[in-house]
Amino acid sequence: MAEITVYGPIKLGDPAVIVHGGAGSWRLVERLDEVLKAVENGARAGLEATKKNNAIEVVVEAIAALEDSGVLNAGTGSTLTYDGRVEMDAGLMDDDMRAGGVAVVTYPRNPIRLAKFILLNLDHVIIAGKAADELAKKLGLPKHPGPSEASLKRWQRLRDELRKGGGPAWARKIVELYGDTVGAAALVNGRLAAGASTGGVSLKYPGRVGDSPIPGAGFYARRGVAACSATGIGETIILGRPCVYAVDLVAEGVPVEEAARAAVARHTRLFGSKNLGIIVVDANGYAAAAINTDGMPIAYAGAEAPTPTPLMLRRVTGEAER
Ligand code: GLY
C-alpha cells in the first residue's frame, strides 16, 4: 500500500482554484455524496469569484462556501472542544507577503472573512480569542449558529469512547477517523493566494490553536512560484511547515506534483503517517494534491477546467474515486 498518494499534475490554467475538504479517513462518513458536493460548491464559488480578478477573493469565497457546507470540519460544521464548544481558526496569505489569521474564535460564521479583514486592514498577522470575536461583531459579520446537531452527536460519541480509556492515542485516532479542515489555493492573473479554516481537532483542549491561522504551516504563497494549503494534525504541521517546504521546492524548479509528494514524504519521515494532506497550485496553472492519510476530498476548476470537478483522493489504491 502506498504510504503517500499524489494526484496531479492537473492543468487548470489561469485562473485556477483547487480546494480540499480535509485529510482523514472519511470511512465513517455516511453521506460521501454530500462531502463531494460541498467541495464541488467550494470550487464553484472560487471560480465565480475569479471575476473579481483577485486571488484573495477567490480563496475567501471558496473557503466561505466550504465553511457554510455544514458537512466539513470548519464554520457551521466545526468539530467541538473537549467541553463541547465551537472554537475555530482560519487564515490566508497572498503573494505580497501579506497574511491574516484568526484563532480560537467563536462568533463569526465565516472565520475566513475575519482573517481577510486582518490581512487587508491591520498591521498584525493573527488576532485571537475574545478580541477577534469582538472585531467580527463590530464588522457586522454573520454570527455562527453554534454546534450543529451532527457535531454534537459526534462529540458525545467520541467523548464516551475517550472516557472508556482511549487516552491521547485515541485523540489522535479521531483525526484519522474523520476529516479535518478546509482550504483553498488560487491563481488569478498571475497572482497567487492560499488559505485554511477549521474547527480544529476533535476534543481539543479549550484554547488550543492549530496550524490553520499560521502562515507557512496551514497555508503559504510566494509570488511567481506557488500557493499551498495544508490539512491534518496541526501540531505536526506547525512544527514541519510543509507548505513552505512545498513552495520552496517549486521555486527550485520541482514540478508541482513532485513538490507535493516530497513535502508529504518529508512530513511522514518527521512525524509518522496519517497526519497531512496538501494542495498546491503553481504560477503556471498546474495543481496537485498529496496525502499520507486514507483520504481527502478535493475539487478544482479553472480556465482549462471550466466545470468544477470533485473527487475523493484515496490512499488504498492511489486512485481517485468519483
Ligand atoms: N489542521 C487543523 C488543526 O489541527 O487545527
mmCIF file of C-alpha atoms and ligand atoms in Angstrom:
data_model
loop_
_atom_site.group_PDB
_atom_site.id
_atom_site.type_symbol
_atom_site.label_atom_id
_atom_site.label_comp_id
_atom_site.label_asym_id
_atom_site.label_seq_id
_atom_site.Cartn_x
_atom_site.Cartn_y
_atom_site.Cartn_z
ATOM 1 C CA MET A 1 0.000 0.000 0.000
ATOM 2 C CA ALA A 2 1.412 3.333 -0.995
ATOM 3 C CA GLU A 3 2.255 5.484 2.008
ATOM 4 C CA ILE A 4 1.777 8.658 0.040
ATOM 5 C CA THR A 5 -0.927 9.269 -2.532
ATOM 6 C CA VAL A 6 -0.485 12.008 -5.102
ATOM 7 C CA TYR A 7 -2.988 13.414 -7.571
ATOM 8 C CA GLY A 8 -1.814 15.579 -10.457
ATOM 9 C CA PRO A 9 -0.462 17.472 -12.200
ATOM 10 C CA ILE A 10 -3.857 18.929 -13.102
ATOM 11 C CA LYS A 11 -3.680 21.520 -15.861
ATOM 12 C CA LEU A 12 -6.037 24.307 -14.758
ATOM 13 C CA GLY A 13 -4.583 27.374 -16.485
ATOM 14 C CA ASP A 14 -5.133 30.903 -15.221
ATOM 15 C CA PRO A 15 -7.452 31.441 -13.386
ATOM 16 C CA ALA A 16 -7.228 28.296 -11.286
ATOM 17 C CA VAL A 17 -8.689 27.199 -7.979
ATOM 18 C CA ILE A 18 -8.232 23.976 -6.025
ATOM 19 C CA VAL A 19 -9.957 23.240 -2.696
ATOM 20 C CA HIS A 20 -9.844 20.442 -0.147
ATOM 21 C CA GLY A 21 -12.327 19.272 2.473
ATOM 22 C CA GLY A 22 -9.801 17.870 4.925
ATOM 23 C CA ALA A 23 -7.391 14.949 5.196
ATOM 24 C CA GLY A 24 -8.575 11.961 7.220
ATOM 25 C CA SER A 25 -10.035 8.546 6.681
ATOM 26 C CA TRP A 26 -13.564 9.522 5.645
ATOM 27 C CA ARG A 27 -14.521 5.901 6.134
ATOM 28 C CA LEU A 28 -17.088 6.578 8.843
ATOM 29 C CA VAL A 29 -18.828 9.312 6.901
ATOM 30 C CA GLU A 30 -22.299 8.219 5.856
ATOM 31 C CA ARG A 31 -23.008 10.749 3.131
ATOM 32 C CA LEU A 32 -19.925 10.930 0.952
ATOM 33 C CA ASP A 33 -22.047 12.447 -1.822
ATOM 34 C CA GLU A 34 -22.706 15.471 0.421
ATOM 35 C CA VAL A 35 -18.999 15.836 1.059
ATOM 36 C CA LEU A 36 -18.186 15.746 -2.649
ATOM 37 C CA LYS A 37 -20.997 18.230 -3.334
ATOM 38 C CA ALA A 38 -19.537 20.513 -0.669
ATOM 39 C CA VAL A 39 -16.070 20.596 -2.241
ATOM 40 C CA GLU A 40 -17.590 20.992 -5.697
ATOM 41 C CA ASN A 41 -19.538 24.017 -4.408
ATOM 42 C CA GLY A 42 -16.331 25.387 -2.905
ATOM 43 C CA ALA A 43 -14.541 25.179 -6.249
ATOM 44 C CA ARG A 44 -17.574 26.698 -7.987
ATOM 45 C CA ALA A 45 -17.692 29.634 -5.567
ATOM 46 C CA GLY A 46 -13.959 30.154 -6.122
ATOM 47 C CA LEU A 47 -14.334 30.010 -9.887
ATOM 48 C CA GLU A 48 -17.208 32.503 -9.776
ATOM 49 C CA ALA A 49 -15.047 34.829 -7.672
ATOM 50 C CA THR A 50 -12.295 34.818 -10.302
ATOM 51 C CA LYS A 51 -14.421 37.524 -11.971
ATOM 52 C CA LYS A 52 -13.167 39.854 -9.227
ATOM 53 C CA ASN A 53 -9.658 39.336 -10.624
ATOM 54 C CA ASN A 54 -8.145 38.883 -7.174
ATOM 55 C CA ALA A 55 -6.675 35.622 -5.821
ATOM 56 C CA ILE A 56 -7.503 36.530 -2.211
ATOM 57 C CA GLU A 57 -11.192 36.917 -3.105
ATOM 58 C CA VAL A 58 -11.160 33.508 -4.777
ATOM 59 C CA VAL A 59 -9.674 31.860 -1.697
ATOM 60 C CA VAL A 60 -12.121 33.641 0.625
ATOM 61 C CA GLU A 61 -15.237 32.802 -1.399
ATOM 62 C CA ALA A 62 -14.170 29.184 -1.899
ATOM 63 C CA ILE A 63 -13.434 28.720 1.809
ATOM 64 C CA ALA A 64 -16.611 30.554 2.908
ATOM 65 C CA ALA A 65 -18.650 28.106 0.799
ATOM 66 C CA LEU A 66 -16.832 25.180 2.451
ATOM 67 C CA GLU A 67 -17.428 26.727 5.902
ATOM 68 C CA ASP A 68 -21.135 27.034 5.099
ATOM 69 C CA SER A 69 -21.498 23.431 3.898
ATOM 70 C CA GLY A 70 -22.099 22.040 7.393
ATOM 71 C CA VAL A 71 -20.549 18.698 6.410
ATOM 72 C CA LEU A 72 -16.872 19.663 6.701
ATOM 73 C CA ASN A 73 -14.832 20.500 9.778
ATOM 74 C CA ALA A 74 -14.969 24.298 9.537
ATOM 75 C CA GLY A 75 -17.542 27.047 10.016
ATOM 76 C CA THR A 76 -21.011 25.609 10.653
ATOM 77 C CA GLY A 77 -19.713 22.006 10.553
ATOM 78 C CA SER A 78 -16.924 22.609 13.081
ATOM 79 C CA THR A 79 -15.956 19.817 15.414
ATOM 80 C CA LEU A 80 -16.066 20.571 19.155
ATOM 81 C CA THR A 81 -13.647 21.108 22.009
ATOM 82 C CA TYR A 82 -13.463 18.656 24.881
ATOM 83 C CA ASP A 83 -16.067 20.723 26.728
ATOM 84 C CA GLY A 84 -18.425 20.778 23.759
ATOM 85 C CA ARG A 85 -17.889 24.226 22.206
ATOM 86 C CA VAL A 86 -17.010 25.520 18.748
ATOM 87 C CA GLU A 87 -13.592 27.220 18.603
ATOM 88 C CA MET A 88 -12.362 27.988 15.109
ATOM 89 C CA ASP A 89 -9.088 29.021 13.445
ATOM 90 C CA ALA A 90 -8.594 30.382 9.925
ATOM 91 C CA GLY A 91 -6.013 32.230 7.887
ATOM 92 C CA LEU A 92 -4.883 33.222 4.431
ATOM 93 C CA MET A 93 -1.931 34.703 2.582
ATOM 94 C CA ASP A 94 -1.358 36.419 -0.737
ATOM 95 C CA ASP A 95 1.865 36.561 -2.761
ATOM 96 C CA ASP A 96 2.708 40.055 -1.465
ATOM 97 C CA MET A 97 3.924 38.539 1.810
ATOM 98 C CA ARG A 98 0.679 39.608 3.491
ATOM 99 C CA ALA A 99 -1.246 37.275 5.769
ATOM 100 C CA GLY A 100 -4.199 37.399 8.149
ATOM 101 C CA GLY A 101 -5.279 34.827 10.704
ATOM 102 C CA VAL A 102 -7.807 34.348 13.495
ATOM 103 C CA ALA A 103 -7.526 31.829 16.296
ATOM 104 C CA VAL A 104 -9.962 30.421 18.864
ATOM 105 C CA VAL A 105 -12.900 32.432 17.506
ATOM 106 C CA THR A 106 -16.489 31.559 18.370
ATOM 107 C CA TYR A 107 -18.524 34.428 16.925
ATOM 108 C CA PRO A 108 -18.151 34.565 13.130
ATOM 109 C CA ARG A 109 -19.984 32.129 10.911
ATOM 110 C CA ASN A 110 -17.121 32.548 8.427
ATOM 111 C CA PRO A 111 -13.791 32.992 10.200
ATOM 112 C CA ILE A 112 -12.058 33.310 6.812
ATOM 113 C CA ARG A 113 -13.842 36.650 6.236
ATOM 114 C CA LEU A 114 -12.449 37.965 9.520
ATOM 115 C CA ALA A 115 -8.979 36.719 8.529
ATOM 116 C CA LYS A 116 -9.318 38.617 5.250
ATOM 117 C CA PHE A 117 -10.134 41.817 7.156
ATOM 118 C CA ILE A 118 -6.974 41.370 9.218
ATOM 119 C CA LEU A 119 -4.843 40.780 6.127
ATOM 120 C CA LEU A 120 -6.202 43.873 4.398
ATOM 121 C CA ASN A 121 -6.552 46.296 7.299
ATOM 122 C CA LEU A 122 -4.366 45.560 10.314
ATOM 123 C CA ASP A 123 -0.637 45.715 10.955
ATOM 124 C CA HIS A 124 -0.859 42.343 12.705
ATOM 125 C CA VAL A 125 -0.973 38.829 11.314
ATOM 126 C CA ILE A 126 -3.021 36.868 13.880
ATOM 127 C CA ILE A 127 -5.753 38.054 16.278
ATOM 128 C CA ALA A 128 -7.056 35.507 18.781
ATOM 129 C CA GLY A 129 -9.958 34.873 21.118
ATOM 130 C CA LYS A 130 -12.310 37.455 22.590
ATOM 131 C CA ALA A 131 -10.800 40.441 20.785
ATOM 132 C CA ALA A 132 -11.165 38.692 17.441
ATOM 133 C CA ASP A 133 -14.799 37.841 18.228
ATOM 134 C CA GLU A 134 -15.466 41.453 19.209
ATOM 135 C CA LEU A 135 -13.907 42.637 15.964
ATOM 136 C CA ALA A 136 -16.149 40.256 13.995
ATOM 137 C CA LYS A 137 -19.209 41.655 15.809
ATOM 138 C CA LYS A 138 -18.089 45.238 15.195
ATOM 139 C CA LEU A 139 -17.680 44.481 11.494
ATOM 140 C CA GLY A 140 -21.207 43.081 11.371
ATOM 141 C CA LEU A 141 -20.096 39.652 10.205
ATOM 142 C CA PRO A 142 -22.836 36.992 10.417
ATOM 143 C CA LYS A 143 -22.925 35.111 13.719
ATOM 144 C CA HIS A 144 -22.082 31.434 13.994
ATOM 145 C CA PRO A 145 -25.217 29.360 14.742
ATOM 146 C CA GLY A 146 -23.457 27.189 17.364
ATOM 147 C CA PRO A 147 -22.664 23.473 17.249
ATOM 148 C CA SER A 148 -24.581 21.535 14.598
ATOM 149 C CA GLU A 149 -26.611 18.500 15.597
ATOM 150 C CA ALA A 150 -24.146 16.234 13.772
ATOM 151 C CA SER A 151 -21.161 17.818 15.583
ATOM 152 C CA LEU A 152 -22.884 17.408 18.957
ATOM 153 C CA LYS A 153 -23.709 13.773 18.249
ATOM 154 C CA ARG A 154 -20.140 13.004 17.199
ATOM 155 C CA TRP A 155 -18.759 14.879 20.217
ATOM 156 C CA GLN A 156 -20.897 12.786 22.550
ATOM 157 C CA ARG A 157 -19.779 9.541 20.903
ATOM 158 C CA LEU A 158 -16.099 10.466 20.873
ATOM 159 C CA ARG A 159 -16.147 11.665 24.469
ATOM 160 C CA ASP A 160 -17.763 8.427 25.565
ATOM 161 C CA GLU A 161 -15.008 6.486 23.774
ATOM 162 C CA LEU A 162 -12.319 8.641 25.345
ATOM 163 C CA ARG A 163 -13.802 8.112 28.812
ATOM 164 C CA LYS A 164 -13.703 4.379 28.232
ATOM 165 C CA GLY A 165 -9.928 4.716 28.334
ATOM 166 C CA GLY A 166 -8.773 5.786 24.871
ATOM 167 C CA GLY A 167 -6.294 8.392 26.159
ATOM 168 C CA PRO A 168 -4.139 10.629 23.958
ATOM 169 C CA ALA A 169 -3.631 7.945 21.316
ATOM 170 C CA TRP A 170 -7.376 7.862 20.835
ATOM 171 C CA ALA A 171 -7.484 11.640 20.412
ATOM 172 C CA ARG A 172 -5.007 11.288 17.532
ATOM 173 C CA LYS A 173 -7.058 8.494 16.029
ATOM 174 C CA ILE A 174 -10.086 10.769 15.860
ATOM 175 C CA VAL A 175 -8.398 12.781 13.113
ATOM 176 C CA GLU A 176 -7.790 9.560 11.239
ATOM 177 C CA LEU A 177 -11.416 8.517 11.506
ATOM 178 C CA TYR A 178 -12.994 11.602 10.033
ATOM 179 C CA GLY A 179 -11.720 14.600 8.124
ATOM 180 C CA ASP A 180 -10.100 17.824 9.125
ATOM 181 C CA THR A 181 -10.092 21.454 7.998
ATOM 182 C CA VAL A 182 -10.929 23.057 4.664
ATOM 183 C CA GLY A 183 -8.628 25.004 2.392
ATOM 184 C CA ALA A 184 -8.120 26.600 -0.993
ATOM 185 C CA ALA A 185 -5.298 27.753 -3.248
ATOM 186 C CA ALA A 186 -5.782 30.022 -6.251
ATOM 187 C CA LEU A 187 -4.059 31.640 -9.201
ATOM 188 C CA VAL A 188 -5.673 34.707 -10.780
ATOM 189 C CA ASN A 189 -3.996 36.793 -13.438
ATOM 190 C CA GLY A 190 -0.578 35.521 -12.385
ATOM 191 C CA ARG A 191 -1.148 36.196 -8.683
ATOM 192 C CA LEU A 192 -1.347 33.506 -6.012
ATOM 193 C CA ALA A 193 -3.099 33.063 -2.660
ATOM 194 C CA ALA A 194 -3.968 30.267 -0.240
ATOM 195 C CA GLY A 195 -5.897 29.812 2.984
ATOM 196 C CA ALA A 196 -7.359 27.384 5.508
ATOM 197 C CA SER A 197 -10.216 27.234 8.020
ATOM 198 C CA THR A 198 -11.024 24.698 10.728
ATOM 199 C CA GLY A 199 -12.862 23.733 13.869
ATOM 200 C CA GLY A 200 -9.546 22.129 14.895
ATOM 201 C CA VAL A 201 -9.045 18.595 16.121
ATOM 202 C CA SER A 202 -11.984 16.919 17.877
ATOM 203 C CA LEU A 203 -11.984 17.069 21.687
ATOM 204 C CA LYS A 204 -9.134 19.590 21.651
ATOM 205 C CA TYR A 205 -8.184 21.369 24.863
ATOM 206 C CA PRO A 206 -10.078 24.689 25.017
ATOM 207 C CA GLY A 207 -7.862 27.494 23.741
ATOM 208 C CA ARG A 208 -5.744 25.181 21.608
ATOM 209 C CA VAL A 209 -4.501 26.772 18.354
ATOM 210 C CA GLY A 210 -3.752 24.637 15.306
ATOM 211 C CA ASP A 211 -1.944 25.303 12.047
ATOM 212 C CA SER A 212 -4.800 26.915 10.124
ATOM 213 C CA PRO A 213 -4.164 30.549 11.178
ATOM 214 C CA ILE A 214 -0.365 30.244 10.814
ATOM 215 C CA PRO A 215 1.340 31.256 7.548
ATOM 216 C CA GLY A 216 3.846 28.691 6.321
ATOM 217 C CA ALA A 217 2.125 25.948 8.283
ATOM 218 C CA GLY A 218 -1.558 25.878 7.275
ATOM 219 C CA PHE A 219 -1.018 27.868 4.080
ATOM 220 C CA TYR A 220 1.633 29.736 2.130
ATOM 221 C CA ALA A 221 2.055 31.655 -1.128
ATOM 222 C CA ARG A 222 5.002 33.132 -2.989
ATOM 223 C CA ARG A 223 4.907 35.466 -5.983
ATOM 224 C CA GLY A 224 5.607 33.753 -9.292
ATOM 225 C CA VAL A 225 6.046 30.354 -7.614
ATOM 226 C CA ALA A 226 3.112 28.568 -5.932
ATOM 227 C CA ALA A 227 0.416 28.615 -3.243
ATOM 228 C CA CYS A 228 -0.295 25.758 -0.829
ATOM 229 C CA SER A 229 -2.926 24.823 1.773
ATOM 230 C CA ALA A 230 -2.466 22.070 4.383
ATOM 231 C CA THR A 231 -4.755 19.893 6.490
ATOM 232 C CA GLY A 232 -4.069 17.310 9.171
ATOM 233 C CA ILE A 233 -2.809 17.268 12.714
ATOM 234 C CA GLY A 234 -1.994 20.895 13.411
ATOM 235 C CA GLU A 235 0.705 20.217 15.986
ATOM 236 C CA THR A 236 2.811 18.410 13.360
ATOM 237 C CA ILE A 237 2.027 20.970 10.654
ATOM 238 C CA ILE A 238 3.110 23.910 12.846
ATOM 239 C CA LEU A 239 6.439 22.179 13.502
ATOM 240 C CA GLY A 240 7.023 20.817 9.987
ATOM 241 C CA ARG A 241 5.720 23.782 7.903
ATOM 242 C CA PRO A 242 5.018 21.609 4.871
ATOM 243 C CA CYS A 243 3.549 24.461 2.807
ATOM 244 C CA VAL A 244 6.788 26.455 2.916
ATOM 245 C CA TYR A 245 8.716 23.313 2.006
ATOM 246 C CA ALA A 246 6.475 22.538 -0.979
ATOM 247 C CA VAL A 247 6.613 26.111 -2.286
ATOM 248 C CA ASP A 248 10.420 26.195 -1.843
ATOM 249 C CA LEU A 249 10.691 23.063 -3.986
ATOM 250 C CA VAL A 250 8.560 24.587 -6.738
ATOM 251 C CA ALA A 251 10.845 27.653 -6.589
ATOM 252 C CA GLU A 252 13.775 25.315 -7.281
ATOM 253 C CA GLY A 253 12.036 24.014 -10.402
ATOM 254 C CA VAL A 254 10.480 20.852 -8.980
ATOM 255 C CA PRO A 255 7.133 20.071 -10.708
ATOM 256 C CA VAL A 256 4.113 20.767 -8.541
ATOM 257 C CA GLU A 257 3.080 17.120 -8.084
ATOM 258 C CA GLU A 258 6.625 16.127 -7.116
ATOM 259 C CA ALA A 259 6.817 19.040 -4.681
ATOM 260 C CA ALA A 260 3.521 17.935 -3.090
ATOM 261 C CA ARG A 261 4.742 14.349 -2.824
ATOM 262 C CA ALA A 262 8.117 15.378 -1.383
ATOM 263 C CA ALA A 263 6.522 17.670 1.196
ATOM 264 C CA VAL A 264 4.221 14.905 2.437
ATOM 265 C CA ALA A 265 7.075 12.352 2.347
ATOM 266 C CA ARG A 266 9.293 14.618 4.452
ATOM 267 C CA HIS A 267 6.447 15.204 6.896
ATOM 268 C CA THR A 268 5.874 11.455 7.166
ATOM 269 C CA ARG A 269 9.565 10.908 7.906
ATOM 270 C CA LEU A 270 9.448 13.547 10.626
ATOM 271 C CA PHE A 271 6.111 12.749 12.267
ATOM 272 C CA GLY A 272 4.857 9.397 11.008
ATOM 273 C CA SER A 273 1.844 8.844 8.778
ATOM 274 C CA LYS A 274 -1.856 9.834 8.870
ATOM 275 C CA ASN A 275 -1.295 13.456 9.715
ATOM 276 C CA LEU A 276 -1.146 15.518 6.490
ATOM 277 C CA GLY A 277 -2.773 16.434 3.216
ATOM 278 C CA ILE A 278 -1.788 19.366 0.980
ATOM 279 C CA ILE A 279 -2.975 21.043 -2.181
ATOM 280 C CA VAL A 280 -0.652 23.175 -4.305
ATOM 281 C CA VAL A 281 -1.170 25.363 -7.368
ATOM 282 C CA ASP A 282 1.783 26.841 -9.233
ATOM 283 C CA ALA A 283 2.199 30.089 -11.151
ATOM 284 C CA ASN A 284 1.800 28.229 -14.478
ATOM 285 C CA GLY A 285 -1.675 26.971 -13.578
ATOM 286 C CA TYR A 286 -0.790 23.397 -12.640
ATOM 287 C CA ALA A 287 -2.190 21.924 -9.430
ATOM 288 C CA ALA A 288 -1.616 18.789 -7.366
ATOM 289 C CA ALA A 289 -2.709 17.189 -4.098
ATOM 290 C CA ALA A 290 -0.943 14.700 -1.812
ATOM 291 C CA ILE A 291 -1.879 12.849 1.385
ATOM 292 C CA ASN A 292 -0.451 10.385 3.876
ATOM 293 C CA THR A 293 -3.947 9.780 5.302
ATOM 294 C CA ASP A 294 -6.549 7.413 3.886
ATOM 295 C CA GLY A 295 -8.480 10.094 2.074
ATOM 296 C CA MET A 296 -9.053 13.738 1.223
ATOM 297 C CA PRO A 297 -11.905 15.209 -0.822
ATOM 298 C CA ILE A 298 -10.742 17.818 -3.326
ATOM 299 C CA ALA A 299 -12.270 19.803 -6.174
ATOM 300 C CA TYR A 300 -10.754 22.034 -8.798
ATOM 301 C CA ALA A 301 -11.696 24.346 -11.636
ATOM 302 C CA GLY A 302 -10.017 26.854 -13.916
ATOM 303 C CA ALA A 303 -9.559 28.315 -17.358
ATOM 304 C CA GLU A 304 -8.828 24.862 -18.736
ATOM 305 C CA ALA A 305 -11.279 23.022 -16.454
ATOM 306 C CA PRO A 306 -14.409 25.192 -16.560
ATOM 307 C CA THR A 307 -16.641 22.601 -14.864
ATOM 308 C CA PRO A 308 -15.745 22.123 -11.176
ATOM 309 C CA THR A 309 -14.512 18.562 -10.659
ATOM 310 C CA PRO A 310 -14.862 16.905 -7.235
ATOM 311 C CA LEU A 311 -13.183 13.657 -6.220
ATOM 312 C CA MET A 312 -12.140 11.698 -3.164
ATOM 313 C CA LEU A 313 -8.420 11.062 -3.131
ATOM 314 C CA ARG A 314 -7.943 7.617 -1.591
ATOM 315 C CA ARG A 315 -4.810 6.101 -0.159
ATOM 316 C CA VAL A 316 -5.561 2.445 -0.747
ATOM 317 C CA THR A 317 -5.199 2.361 -4.490
ATOM 318 C CA GLY A 318 -3.666 5.734 -5.114
ATOM 319 C CA GLU A 319 -6.532 6.348 -7.496
ATOM 320 C CA ALA A 320 -9.329 8.855 -7.357
ATOM 321 C CA GLU A 321 -12.956 7.830 -6.776
ATOM 322 C CA ARG A 322 -15.700 9.942 -8.263
HETATM 323 N N1 GLY B 1 -5.419 21.110 10.837
HETATM 324 C C1 GLY B 1 -6.281 21.702 11.728
HETATM 325 C C2 GLY B 1 -5.880 21.661 13.116
HETATM 326 O O1 GLY B 1 -5.094 20.823 13.520
HETATM 327 O O2 GLY B 1 -6.344 22.501 13.851
#
